[in-house]
Amino acid sequence: MKVLFVASESAPYAKTGGLADVIGALPKALKEKGCDARVMLPYYKRIKEKNIAEYQGYAYVKIADRMEYVGVFHSNFEGVDFYFIDSDRYFNRDGLYGYGDDGERFAFFDFAVLEAIKVIGFFPDVIHCNDWQTGLIPYVLKTNYHYYPEFERIKTVYSIHNIQYQGNFPLDMMRILYMPYSNSLEFDNCINFMKTGILESNIVTTVSETYKNEVLTDEFGYHLNFILGLRYFDFYGIVNGIDVKKYDPATDPNIYQNYSIKNVVSGKKANKKALLDEFGLNHEDVPLFGLVSRLVEQKGIELLMPIIEDVIYYSNAKFILMGSGDQIYEDFFKTMEAKHPTRFKCYIGYSDAVAQKIYAGCDIFLMPSKFEPCGLGQMIAMRYGTLPLVRETGGLKDTVQPYNEFTGEGTGFSFGGFRSVDCKDVMYLAINTYNEKKDAWAKLVKQAMAKDYSWSASADKYLELYKKITL
Ligand code: GLC
């Protein structure tokens, strides 16, 4: 089985969010199962600058009245082949996204990917597309390449990592695409890349079973629920894993002291002490909440805003939160830090190393998301013996087993409604359990660490789907 993953980001080369972690890990897991999985990405400036890739050849694609140069470069990371699409015009920029011509940039990318396949001579059985940036590929493949025998047999899988970002652009973009009009390109008087991917691929997937069911509804579907409904019988939810080698408290070089399930009590204690020190907080034995997140509406920070001060007044909990994003949330963090300097600290920005220290050093990891297709933070937290406190949505619901006070079962804490009071109640439950039921807490920590978060089971499910469509 030969599979070419196409995405707009991948660890370790270019990362803004969870998609990069998936593309950095799933192909590796598939390779371990004998599948020839490779990856194709834009050759962003930050990758190019590293000078790690080798030139493979070039091609041209027609876009916006021009023949555009497509350079193809290759590199290998931990056994996986990565190919990069080079274009000075479209990708040699500081950021990944957020430019006025993003629609044109990724339309170019989608055209270029198919030409690059010829350059490298790797004709996969399946092209596995991810998120809106790759949504045109299944359509371009069908309309412009069907007369090539090597391309004719290629099947496509389209994975949705977040349905909120759909790639909507004015319809007059049709003029630069040089493609026949199709109803699958257009949505609400716009070009909608995601709609195209959903309708033109052989199989559609998303990153958890619960999110799959959610996006079929008006509440979560961002208007594409109806389109997804048309693909109901080809639509699957497969939960993400995490890279269990990279995220391993026994070997993680970023944390203060390594530990495993056997010495987790002393290991976490040492990490917590050092983390509190680093952030200038006293080390008493009180529950420590952590958060590592992009600060956008999706992440449910607004639920915390009306209740954090209450929790600070009426409990002994402390907070260390990290993230960057919307001004309103950053300001909230900074205000709390200024008002409660002995209880609340924040790190505005993102650092891998500090993030790992927070995962290892905290007791409770906050993730009250409004919606969460899968979420990786909660799994990393559990692997480090930090109990996630999540809202029951998407992958959070599928991966965190809530604490049952009567049986002692569970791997974290959760609440249902998107309401601050519900969040506050479960924060107090976590605080009281930490303060008063040390044995129950220790058991939860071990249960969380003992779960399997590897990619193996999910990689098997993808392989099954690939087989199903290529038979
Ligand atoms: C997006 C989603 C996140 C998911 C990730 C990887 O970033 O918001 O929930 O874990 O994609 O699929």
Tab-separated table of C-alpha atoms and ligand atoms in Angstrom:
chain	number	residue	atom	x	y	z
A	1	MET	CA	0.000	0.000	0.000
A	2	LYS	CA	1.451	3.346	-1.092
A	3	VAL	CA	0.007	6.465	0.483
A	4	LEU	CA	0.915	10.092	-0.105
A	5	PHE	CA	-0.124	12.416	2.702
A	6	VAL	CA	-0.676	15.987	1.618
A	7	ALA	CA	-1.006	18.721	4.200
A	8	SER	CA	-0.192	22.344	4.891
A	9	GLU	CA	1.903	21.566	7.965
A	10	SER	CA	3.822	18.785	9.648
A	11	ALA	CA	6.081	18.357	12.635
A	12	PRO	CA	9.010	18.806	12.792
A	13	TYR	CA	9.173	21.182	9.803
A	14	ALA	CA	6.295	23.629	10.139
A	15	LYS	CA	3.746	23.653	12.919
A	16	THR	CA	0.937	25.920	14.050
A	17	GLY	CA	-1.388	23.330	15.560
A	18	GLY	CA	-2.453	19.734	16.075
A	19	LEU	CA	-2.578	18.952	12.355
A	20	ALA	CA	1.221	19.118	12.277
A	21	ASP	CA	1.463	16.527	15.043
A	22	VAL	CA	-0.826	14.159	13.170
A	23	ILE	CA	1.092	14.453	9.898
A	24	GLY	CA	4.361	14.071	11.793
A	25	ALA	CA	3.214	10.848	13.467
A	26	LEU	CA	0.581	8.920	11.487
A	27	PRO	CA	2.752	8.204	8.411
A	28	LYS	CA	5.439	6.862	10.737
A	29	ALA	CA	2.909	4.554	12.404
A	30	LEU	CA	1.724	3.352	8.984
A	31	LYS	CA	5.291	2.642	7.917
A	32	GLU	CA	5.726	0.401	10.924
A	33	LYS	CA	2.841	-1.620	9.536
A	34	GLY	CA	4.500	-2.029	6.162
A	35	CYS	CA	2.681	0.770	4.340
A	36	ASP	CA	4.826	3.049	2.146
A	37	ALA	CA	3.574	6.360	3.555
A	38	ARG	CA	5.164	9.628	2.417
A	39	VAL	CA	4.340	13.280	2.947
A	40	MET	CA	4.124	16.372	0.722
A	41	LEU	CA	4.186	19.912	2.120
A	42	PRO	CA	4.711	23.480	0.901
A	43	TYR	CA	8.364	24.522	1.000
A	44	TYR	CA	7.857	27.411	3.428
A	45	LYS	CA	10.656	29.839	4.089
A	46	ARG	CA	11.236	28.368	7.579
A	47	ILE	CA	11.869	24.940	6.006
A	48	LYS	CA	13.915	26.266	3.108
A	49	GLU	CA	16.170	28.215	5.472
A	50	LYS	CA	17.219	25.014	7.209
A	51	ASN	CA	18.768	23.780	4.004
A	52	ILE	CA	18.042	20.128	4.704
A	53	ALA	CA	16.253	19.145	1.506
A	54	GLU	CA	17.591	17.981	-1.822
A	55	TYR	CA	16.367	19.194	-5.179
A	56	GLN	CA	14.461	16.565	-7.183
A	57	GLY	CA	13.284	18.361	-10.293
A	58	TYR	CA	10.648	20.792	-11.466
A	59	ALA	CA	7.369	21.146	-13.312
A	60	TYR	CA	4.919	23.888	-14.266
A	61	VAL	CA	1.280	24.421	-13.486
A	62	LYS	CA	-1.103	26.864	-15.063
A	63	ILE	CA	-2.672	29.335	-12.668
A	64	ALA	CA	-3.845	32.936	-12.941
A	65	ASP	CA	-2.802	33.290	-16.572
A	66	ARG	CA	0.744	32.150	-15.887
A	67	MET	CA	2.777	29.011	-16.082
A	68	GLU	CA	4.070	28.793	-12.514
A	69	TYR	CA	7.287	27.062	-11.598
A	70	VAL	CA	6.976	24.128	-9.172
A	71	GLY	CA	10.220	23.009	-7.554
A	72	VAL	CA	10.312	19.652	-5.804
A	73	PHE	CA	12.628	18.936	-2.867
A	74	HIS	CA	13.084	15.885	-0.714
A	75	SER	CA	14.185	15.109	2.812
A	76	ASN	CA	13.795	12.236	5.233
A	77	PHE	CA	12.810	12.439	8.880
A	78	GLU	CA	12.879	9.389	11.127
A	79	GLY	CA	12.479	7.104	8.140
A	80	VAL	CA	9.614	8.969	6.466
A	81	ASP	CA	10.110	10.628	3.062
A	82	PHE	CA	9.038	14.257	2.944
A	83	TYR	CA	8.627	16.178	-0.323
A	84	PHE	CA	8.373	19.936	-0.486
A	85	ILE	CA	6.693	22.080	-3.121
A	86	ASP	CA	8.913	25.052	-3.829
A	87	SER	CA	7.524	28.341	-5.070
A	88	ASP	CA	9.170	31.647	-4.354
A	89	ARG	CA	6.005	33.455	-5.246
A	90	TYR	CA	3.670	31.564	-2.919
A	91	PHE	CA	5.624	29.994	-0.081
A	92	ASN	CA	8.816	31.920	0.522
A	93	ARG	CA	7.173	33.969	3.287
A	94	ASP	CA	7.559	34.172	7.055
A	95	GLY	CA	4.156	32.768	8.007
A	96	LEU	CA	2.193	29.733	6.901
A	97	TYR	CA	-1.209	31.343	6.447
A	98	GLY	CA	-3.045	34.604	6.823
A	99	TYR	CA	-2.148	36.194	3.474
A	100	GLY	CA	-4.605	37.894	1.129
A	101	ASP	CA	-3.861	35.349	-1.572
A	102	ASP	CA	-4.195	32.202	0.562
A	103	GLY	CA	-6.848	30.844	-1.785
A	104	GLU	CA	-4.558	31.186	-4.777
A	105	ARG	CA	-1.573	29.858	-2.818
A	106	PHE	CA	-3.240	26.622	-1.860
A	107	ALA	CA	-4.995	26.186	-5.191
A	108	PHE	CA	-1.485	26.354	-6.635
A	109	PHE	CA	-0.296	23.854	-4.037
A	110	ASP	CA	-3.069	21.422	-4.949
A	111	PHE	CA	-2.217	21.627	-8.654
A	112	ALA	CA	1.483	21.382	-7.911
A	113	VAL	CA	1.122	18.224	-5.811
A	114	LEU	CA	-0.191	16.255	-8.788
A	115	GLU	CA	2.622	17.479	-11.045
A	116	ALA	CA	5.172	16.740	-8.329
A	117	ILE	CA	3.978	13.144	-8.255
A	118	LYS	CA	5.234	12.849	-11.830
A	119	VAL	CA	8.534	14.488	-10.927
A	120	ILE	CA	9.277	12.060	-8.106
A	121	GLY	CA	7.752	9.061	-9.896
A	122	PHE	CA	5.897	7.945	-6.792
A	123	PHE	CA	2.384	7.039	-7.881
A	124	PRO	CA	0.511	6.236	-4.691
A	125	ASP	CA	-2.550	4.031	-4.332
A	126	VAL	CA	-4.092	6.684	-2.127
A	127	ILE	CA	-3.630	10.426	-1.749
A	128	HIS	CA	-4.589	11.306	1.782
A	129	CYS	CA	-5.647	14.981	1.897
A	130	ASN	CA	-6.005	17.028	5.072
A	131	ASP	CA	-8.078	20.108	5.837
A	132	TRP	CA	-9.188	22.850	3.467
A	133	GLN	CA	-5.748	23.599	2.026
A	134	THR	CA	-5.809	20.287	0.135
A	135	GLY	CA	-9.512	20.208	-0.711
A	136	LEU	CA	-9.173	20.736	-4.469
A	137	ILE	CA	-6.869	17.752	-5.021
A	138	PRO	CA	-9.586	15.088	-5.419
A	139	TYR	CA	-11.351	17.258	-7.999
A	140	VAL	CA	-8.216	18.197	-9.956
A	141	LEU	CA	-7.204	14.552	-10.004
A	142	LYS	CA	-10.532	13.515	-11.496
A	143	THR	CA	-10.887	16.311	-14.024
A	144	ASN	CA	-7.337	16.945	-15.240
A	145	TYR	CA	-5.577	13.609	-14.762
A	146	HIS	CA	-8.108	10.903	-15.547
A	147	TYR	CA	-6.497	10.221	-18.912
A	148	TYR	CA	-3.159	9.214	-17.365
A	149	PRO	CA	-3.269	5.489	-16.534
A	150	GLU	CA	-0.956	5.963	-13.516
A	151	PHE	CA	-3.291	8.574	-12.079
A	152	GLU	CA	-6.544	6.938	-13.009
A	153	ARG	CA	-6.282	4.325	-10.306
A	154	ILE	CA	-5.345	6.721	-7.492
A	155	LYS	CA	-8.011	6.992	-4.777
A	156	THR	CA	-8.435	9.835	-2.314
A	157	VAL	CA	-9.155	10.146	1.396
A	158	TYR	CA	-10.113	13.533	2.782
A	159	SER	CA	-9.607	14.182	6.511
A	160	ILE	CA	-11.236	17.045	8.366
A	161	HIS	CA	-9.242	18.283	11.349
A	162	ASN	CA	-11.387	21.346	11.942
A	163	ILE	CA	-14.551	22.158	10.015
A	164	GLN	CA	-14.490	25.801	11.112
A	165	TYR	CA	-11.739	26.595	8.605
A	166	GLN	CA	-13.164	25.783	5.182
A	167	GLY	CA	-11.193	27.812	2.672
A	168	ASN	CA	-13.925	30.151	1.454
A	169	PHE	CA	-12.938	32.541	-1.332
A	170	PRO	CA	-14.821	34.792	-3.747
A	171	LEU	CA	-16.283	32.943	-6.685
A	172	ASP	CA	-14.318	35.008	-9.194
A	173	MET	CA	-11.356	32.868	-8.170
A	174	MET	CA	-12.704	30.490	-10.823
A	175	ARG	CA	-10.956	32.743	-13.341
A	176	ILE	CA	-7.510	31.834	-12.094
A	177	LEU	CA	-8.169	28.116	-11.696
A	178	TYR	CA	-8.510	26.958	-15.304
A	179	MET	CA	-10.856	24.205	-14.343
A	180	PRO	CA	-14.343	23.364	-15.471
A	181	TYR	CA	-16.988	24.694	-13.122
A	182	SER	CA	-18.526	22.109	-10.851
A	183	ASN	CA	-21.209	22.445	-8.256
A	184	SER	CA	-18.867	20.756	-5.775
A	185	LEU	CA	-16.541	23.795	-5.915
A	186	GLU	CA	-19.179	26.316	-4.996
A	187	PHE	CA	-20.893	26.968	-1.712
A	188	ASP	CA	-22.914	30.029	-0.839
A	189	ASN	CA	-21.530	32.011	-3.744
A	190	CYS	CA	-17.956	31.185	-2.792
A	191	ILE	CA	-15.311	28.703	-3.703
A	192	ASN	CA	-15.245	26.352	-0.743
A	193	PHE	CA	-12.195	24.070	-0.710
A	194	MET	CA	-13.550	21.873	2.056
A	195	LYS	CA	-16.831	21.230	0.317
A	196	THR	CA	-14.904	20.145	-2.769
A	197	GLY	CA	-12.795	17.743	-0.720
A	198	ILE	CA	-15.859	16.281	0.969
A	199	LEU	CA	-17.768	15.698	-2.248
A	200	GLU	CA	-14.964	14.628	-4.577
A	201	SER	CA	-12.952	12.203	-2.414
A	202	ASN	CA	-13.585	8.479	-2.120
A	203	ILE	CA	-13.718	8.512	1.663
A	204	VAL	CA	-14.135	11.316	4.198
A	205	THR	CA	-12.832	11.046	7.730
A	206	THR	CA	-12.537	13.182	10.805
A	207	VAL	CA	-10.478	12.805	13.925
A	208	SER	CA	-12.870	11.312	16.484
A	209	GLU	CA	-16.164	9.439	16.518
A	210	THR	CA	-17.938	12.059	18.623
A	211	TYR	CA	-16.786	14.946	16.405
A	212	LYS	CA	-18.003	12.979	13.405
A	213	ASN	CA	-21.479	12.873	14.889
A	214	GLU	CA	-21.279	16.513	15.975
A	215	VAL	CA	-20.343	17.942	12.573
A	216	LEU	CA	-23.414	16.343	11.069
A	217	THR	CA	-25.514	18.756	13.168
A	218	ASP	CA	-26.332	22.442	12.707
A	219	GLU	CA	-24.601	23.337	15.943
A	220	PHE	CA	-21.152	22.070	14.974
A	221	GLY	CA	-21.276	21.722	11.184
A	222	TYR	CA	-20.597	25.354	10.256
A	223	HIS	CA	-23.108	24.982	7.387
A	224	LEU	CA	-21.333	21.996	5.849
A	225	ASN	CA	-23.331	19.460	7.887
A	226	PHE	CA	-25.778	19.102	5.057
A	227	ILE	CA	-22.964	18.391	2.575
A	228	LEU	CA	-21.425	15.858	4.951
A	229	GLY	CA	-24.810	14.209	5.258
A	230	LEU	CA	-24.597	13.458	1.525
A	231	ARG	CA	-21.480	11.390	2.283
A	232	TYR	CA	-22.896	9.783	5.400
A	233	PHE	CA	-22.047	6.230	4.364
A	234	ASP	CA	-18.459	7.125	3.405
A	235	PHE	CA	-17.794	9.218	6.486
A	236	TYR	CA	-15.693	7.815	9.341
A	237	GLY	CA	-14.438	9.029	12.717
A	238	ILE	CA	-10.981	7.775	13.640
A	239	VAL	CA	-9.443	9.122	16.807
A	240	ASN	CA	-5.898	10.523	16.706
A	241	GLY	CA	-3.053	9.135	18.740
A	242	ILE	CA	0.053	10.906	19.959
A	243	ASP	CA	3.704	10.245	19.266
A	244	VAL	CA	4.342	8.140	22.376
A	245	LYS	CA	8.098	8.158	21.813
A	246	LYS	CA	8.305	11.931	21.682
A	247	TYR	CA	5.835	12.385	24.535
A	248	ASP	CA	7.316	10.055	27.111
A	249	PRO	CA	7.995	11.298	30.654
A	250	ALA	CA	10.652	8.608	30.998
A	251	THR	CA	12.839	10.127	28.255
A	252	ASP	CA	11.539	13.656	27.542
A	253	PRO	CA	14.663	15.866	27.651
A	254	ASN	CA	12.592	19.006	28.276
A	255	ILE	CA	11.248	18.128	31.702
A	256	TYR	CA	13.107	18.646	34.982
A	257	GLN	CA	13.229	15.011	36.031
A	258	ASN	CA	12.264	11.898	34.095
A	259	TYR	CA	9.797	9.421	35.570
A	260	SER	CA	7.548	6.519	34.686
A	261	ILE	CA	4.398	5.011	36.123
A	262	LYS	CA	6.535	3.234	38.760
A	263	ASN	CA	7.938	6.370	40.360
A	264	VAL	CA	5.288	8.821	39.254
A	265	VAL	CA	4.601	10.207	42.725
A	266	SER	CA	8.167	11.336	43.356
A	267	GLY	CA	8.698	12.181	39.684
A	268	LYS	CA	5.751	14.516	39.489
A	269	LYS	CA	6.601	16.063	42.822
A	270	ALA	CA	10.071	17.025	41.603
A	271	ASN	CA	8.704	18.412	38.346
A	272	LYS	CA	5.985	20.381	40.117
A	273	LYS	CA	8.466	21.922	42.533
A	274	ALA	CA	10.814	22.976	39.735
A	275	LEU	CA	7.953	24.335	37.646
A	276	LEU	CA	6.605	26.403	40.542
A	277	ASP	CA	10.131	27.688	41.123
A	278	GLU	CA	10.586	28.638	37.508
A	279	PHE	CA	7.348	30.625	37.543
A	280	GLY	CA	8.106	32.183	40.910
A	281	LEU	CA	5.348	30.489	42.893
A	282	ASN	CA	5.737	29.023	46.386
A	283	HIS	CA	5.762	25.278	46.573
A	284	GLU	CA	3.062	24.150	48.890
A	285	ASP	CA	1.191	20.933	48.292
A	286	VAL	CA	-1.841	22.489	46.624
A	287	PRO	CA	-3.593	21.540	43.350
A	288	LEU	CA	-1.853	23.095	40.363
A	289	PHE	CA	-3.862	23.741	37.200
A	290	GLY	CA	-2.089	23.992	33.853
A	291	LEU	CA	-3.187	24.992	30.378
A	292	VAL	CA	-1.366	24.969	27.044
A	293	SER	CA	-3.440	26.190	24.140
A	294	ARG	CA	-3.910	28.403	21.154
A	295	LEU	CA	-6.055	31.191	22.583
A	296	VAL	CA	-8.990	31.192	20.197
A	297	GLU	CA	-12.732	30.934	20.669
A	298	GLN	CA	-12.704	27.169	20.045
A	299	LYS	CA	-10.754	26.513	23.230
A	300	GLY	CA	-13.458	27.693	25.656
A	301	ILE	CA	-11.290	30.165	27.599
A	302	GLU	CA	-14.392	32.338	27.953
A	303	LEU	CA	-15.815	29.705	30.322
A	304	LEU	CA	-12.912	30.302	32.690
A	305	MET	CA	-13.100	34.086	32.631
A	306	PRO	CA	-16.051	34.536	35.025
A	307	ILE	CA	-14.979	31.831	37.503
A	308	ILE	CA	-11.204	31.813	37.936
A	309	GLU	CA	-11.206	34.512	40.628
A	310	ASP	CA	-13.892	32.627	42.529
A	311	VAL	CA	-11.769	29.519	42.471
A	312	ILE	CA	-8.770	31.550	43.622
A	313	TYR	CA	-10.724	33.037	46.578
A	314	TYR	CA	-12.492	29.887	47.683
A	315	SER	CA	-9.783	27.267	47.203
A	316	ASN	CA	-6.048	26.825	47.492
A	317	ALA	CA	-5.493	26.087	43.773
A	318	LYS	CA	-2.760	27.683	41.661
A	319	PHE	CA	-2.577	28.237	37.921
A	320	ILE	CA	0.120	28.207	35.247
A	321	LEU	CA	-1.288	28.884	31.792
A	322	MET	CA	0.472	29.133	28.422
A	323	GLY	CA	-0.747	30.290	25.063
A	324	SER	CA	-1.106	33.060	22.549
A	325	GLY	CA	-3.826	34.212	20.254
A	326	ASP	CA	-6.794	36.540	20.597
A	327	GLN	CA	-6.109	39.732	22.524
A	328	ILE	CA	-9.074	39.329	24.864
A	329	TYR	CA	-7.734	36.046	26.270
A	330	GLU	CA	-4.154	37.242	26.509
A	331	ASP	CA	-5.379	40.320	28.399
A	332	PHE	CA	-7.411	38.127	30.739
A	333	PHE	CA	-4.329	36.048	31.534
A	334	LYS	CA	-2.189	39.131	32.152
A	335	THR	CA	-4.845	40.743	34.357
A	336	MET	CA	-5.193	37.618	36.504
A	337	GLU	CA	-1.423	37.428	36.874
A	338	ALA	CA	-1.246	41.074	37.945
A	339	LYS	CA	-4.075	40.692	40.460
A	340	HIS	CA	-3.044	37.336	41.923
A	341	PRO	CA	0.730	37.109	41.553
A	342	THR	CA	1.068	34.369	44.173
A	343	ARG	CA	-1.577	32.153	42.612
A	344	PHE	CA	-1.684	32.744	38.871
A	345	LYS	CA	1.100	32.845	36.292
A	346	CYS	CA	1.016	32.950	32.543
A	347	TYR	CA	3.378	32.580	29.629
A	348	ILE	CA	2.142	34.462	26.582
A	349	GLY	CA	3.596	32.750	23.542
A	350	TYR	CA	4.541	29.190	22.862
A	351	SER	CA	7.597	27.150	23.705
A	352	ASP	CA	7.794	23.380	23.261
A	353	ALA	CA	10.151	23.060	26.202
A	354	VAL	CA	7.998	25.063	28.625
A	355	ALA	CA	4.867	23.271	27.398
A	356	GLN	CA	6.399	19.913	28.306
A	357	LYS	CA	7.333	21.226	31.747
A	358	ILE	CA	3.714	22.271	32.294
A	359	TYR	CA	2.421	18.866	31.153
A	360	ALA	CA	4.778	17.160	33.598
A	361	GLY	CA	4.588	19.557	36.530
A	362	CYS	CA	0.862	20.246	36.889
A	363	ASP	CA	-1.809	18.164	38.588
A	364	ILE	CA	-4.777	19.131	36.424
A	365	PHE	CA	-4.743	20.087	32.750
A	366	LEU	CA	-7.535	22.469	31.685
A	367	MET	CA	-9.206	21.994	28.300
A	368	PRO	CA	-12.785	23.328	28.441
A	369	SER	CA	-13.132	23.529	24.636
A	370	LYS	CA	-16.288	24.719	22.943
A	371	PHE	CA	-15.586	22.135	20.283
A	372	GLU	CA	-12.555	19.884	19.852
A	373	PRO	CA	-12.228	17.625	16.792
A	374	CYS	CA	-9.733	15.476	18.665
A	375	GLY	CA	-7.378	17.415	20.877
A	376	LEU	CA	-3.889	16.213	21.685
A	377	GLY	CA	-3.143	18.134	24.890
A	378	GLN	CA	-5.435	15.969	26.993
A	379	MET	CA	-3.672	12.808	25.798
A	380	ILE	CA	-0.207	14.228	26.395
A	381	ALA	CA	-1.339	15.296	29.878
A	382	MET	CA	-2.625	11.821	30.760
A	383	ARG	CA	0.563	10.227	29.494
A	384	TYR	CA	2.449	12.466	31.937
A	385	GLY	CA	0.114	11.569	34.810
A	386	THR	CA	-1.645	14.946	34.771
A	387	LEU	CA	-5.420	14.627	34.951
A	388	PRO	CA	-7.266	16.498	32.206
A	389	LEU	CA	-10.353	18.544	33.034
A	390	VAL	CA	-12.315	18.757	29.805
A	391	ARG	CA	-15.666	19.535	28.322
A	392	GLU	CA	-17.385	16.495	26.860
A	393	THR	CA	-17.073	17.354	23.194
A	394	GLY	CA	-15.390	15.713	20.193
A	395	GLY	CA	-12.218	13.811	20.930
A	396	LEU	CA	-12.169	15.050	24.525
A	397	LYS	CA	-15.260	12.972	25.192
A	398	ASP	CA	-13.762	9.953	23.433
A	399	THR	CA	-10.393	9.988	25.188
A	400	VAL	CA	-11.017	11.144	28.781
A	401	GLN	CA	-12.900	8.830	31.103
A	402	PRO	CA	-14.484	10.979	33.837
A	403	TYR	CA	-13.755	10.254	37.477
A	404	ASN	CA	-16.420	8.165	39.151
A	405	GLU	CA	-16.328	8.951	42.871
A	406	PHE	CA	-18.023	5.687	43.771
A	407	THR	CA	-15.973	3.191	41.784
A	408	GLY	CA	-12.724	5.157	41.572
A	409	GLU	CA	-12.662	4.665	37.800
A	410	GLY	CA	-11.515	7.383	35.433
A	411	THR	CA	-8.580	9.165	33.836
A	412	GLY	CA	-9.685	12.774	34.365
A	413	PHE	CA	-12.637	15.083	34.969
A	414	SER	CA	-15.330	16.312	32.616
A	415	PHE	CA	-18.494	18.376	32.348
A	416	GLY	CA	-21.183	18.537	29.695
A	417	GLY	CA	-22.849	21.895	29.130
A	418	PHE	CA	-20.941	24.868	27.761
A	419	ARG	CA	-21.553	26.782	30.975
A	420	SER	CA	-19.119	28.330	33.434
A	421	VAL	CA	-20.997	26.969	36.459
A	422	ASP	CA	-20.601	23.405	35.198
A	423	CYS	CA	-16.917	24.002	34.643
A	424	LYS	CA	-16.564	25.499	38.109
A	425	ASP	CA	-18.329	22.568	39.796
A	426	VAL	CA	-15.951	20.071	38.257
A	427	MET	CA	-12.945	22.274	39.072
A	428	TYR	CA	-13.995	22.078	42.732
A	429	LEU	CA	-14.465	18.326	42.419
A	430	ALA	CA	-10.899	18.050	41.145
A	431	ILE	CA	-9.567	20.388	43.847
A	432	ASN	CA	-11.332	18.533	46.650
A	433	THR	CA	-10.270	15.168	45.353
A	434	TYR	CA	-6.664	16.345	45.213
A	435	ASN	CA	-6.784	17.856	48.703
A	436	GLU	CA	-8.777	15.213	50.523
A	437	LYS	CA	-8.540	11.880	48.735
A	438	LYS	CA	-4.868	11.313	48.103
A	439	ASP	CA	-5.319	7.598	47.408
A	440	ALA	CA	-8.108	8.118	44.909
A	441	TRP	CA	-5.939	10.729	43.186
A	442	ALA	CA	-2.920	8.456	42.979
A	443	LYS	CA	-5.093	5.763	41.457
A	444	LEU	CA	-6.481	8.137	38.818
A	445	VAL	CA	-2.959	9.205	37.884
A	446	LYS	CA	-1.894	5.600	37.350
A	447	GLN	CA	-5.033	4.811	35.357
A	448	ALA	CA	-4.407	7.820	33.111
A	449	MET	CA	-0.786	6.834	32.520
A	450	ALA	CA	-1.613	3.195	31.835
A	451	LYS	CA	-3.857	3.932	28.826
A	452	ASP	CA	-2.590	3.354	25.300
A	453	TYR	CA	-2.366	6.645	23.362
A	454	SER	CA	-0.225	5.297	20.535
A	455	TRP	CA	-1.184	5.527	16.874
A	456	SER	CA	-1.186	1.788	16.331
A	457	ALA	CA	-4.930	1.028	16.580
A	458	SER	CA	-5.929	4.083	14.538
A	459	ALA	CA	-3.288	3.393	11.887
A	460	ASP	CA	-4.913	-0.042	11.458
A	461	LYS	CA	-8.265	1.633	10.886
A	462	TYR	CA	-6.825	3.920	8.191
A	463	LEU	CA	-5.191	0.910	6.532
A	464	GLU	CA	-8.559	-0.834	6.444
A	465	LEU	CA	-10.105	2.173	4.727
A	466	TYR	CA	-7.274	2.371	2.183
A	467	LYS	CA	-7.802	-1.311	1.396
A	468	LYS	CA	-11.508	-0.880	1.090
A	469	ILE	CA	-11.232	1.801	-1.610
A	470	THR	CA	-8.309	0.325	-3.555
A	471	LEU	CA	-9.578	-3.259	-3.829
B	1	GLC	C1	-7.121	20.530	14.828
B	1	GLC	C2	-8.203	20.350	15.888
B	1	GLC	C3	-7.736	19.445	17.026
B	1	GLC	C4	-7.139	18.156	16.450
B	1	GLC	C5	-6.056	18.469	15.427
B	1	GLC	C6	-5.460	17.244	14.795
B	1	GLC	O1	-6.085	21.311	15.328
B	1	GLC	O2	-8.612	21.604	16.409
B	1	GLC	O3	-8.804	19.113	17.879
B	1	GLC	O4	-6.582	17.390	17.495
B	1	GLC	O5	-6.593	19.271	14.396
B	1	GLC	O6	-6.399	16.436	14.148
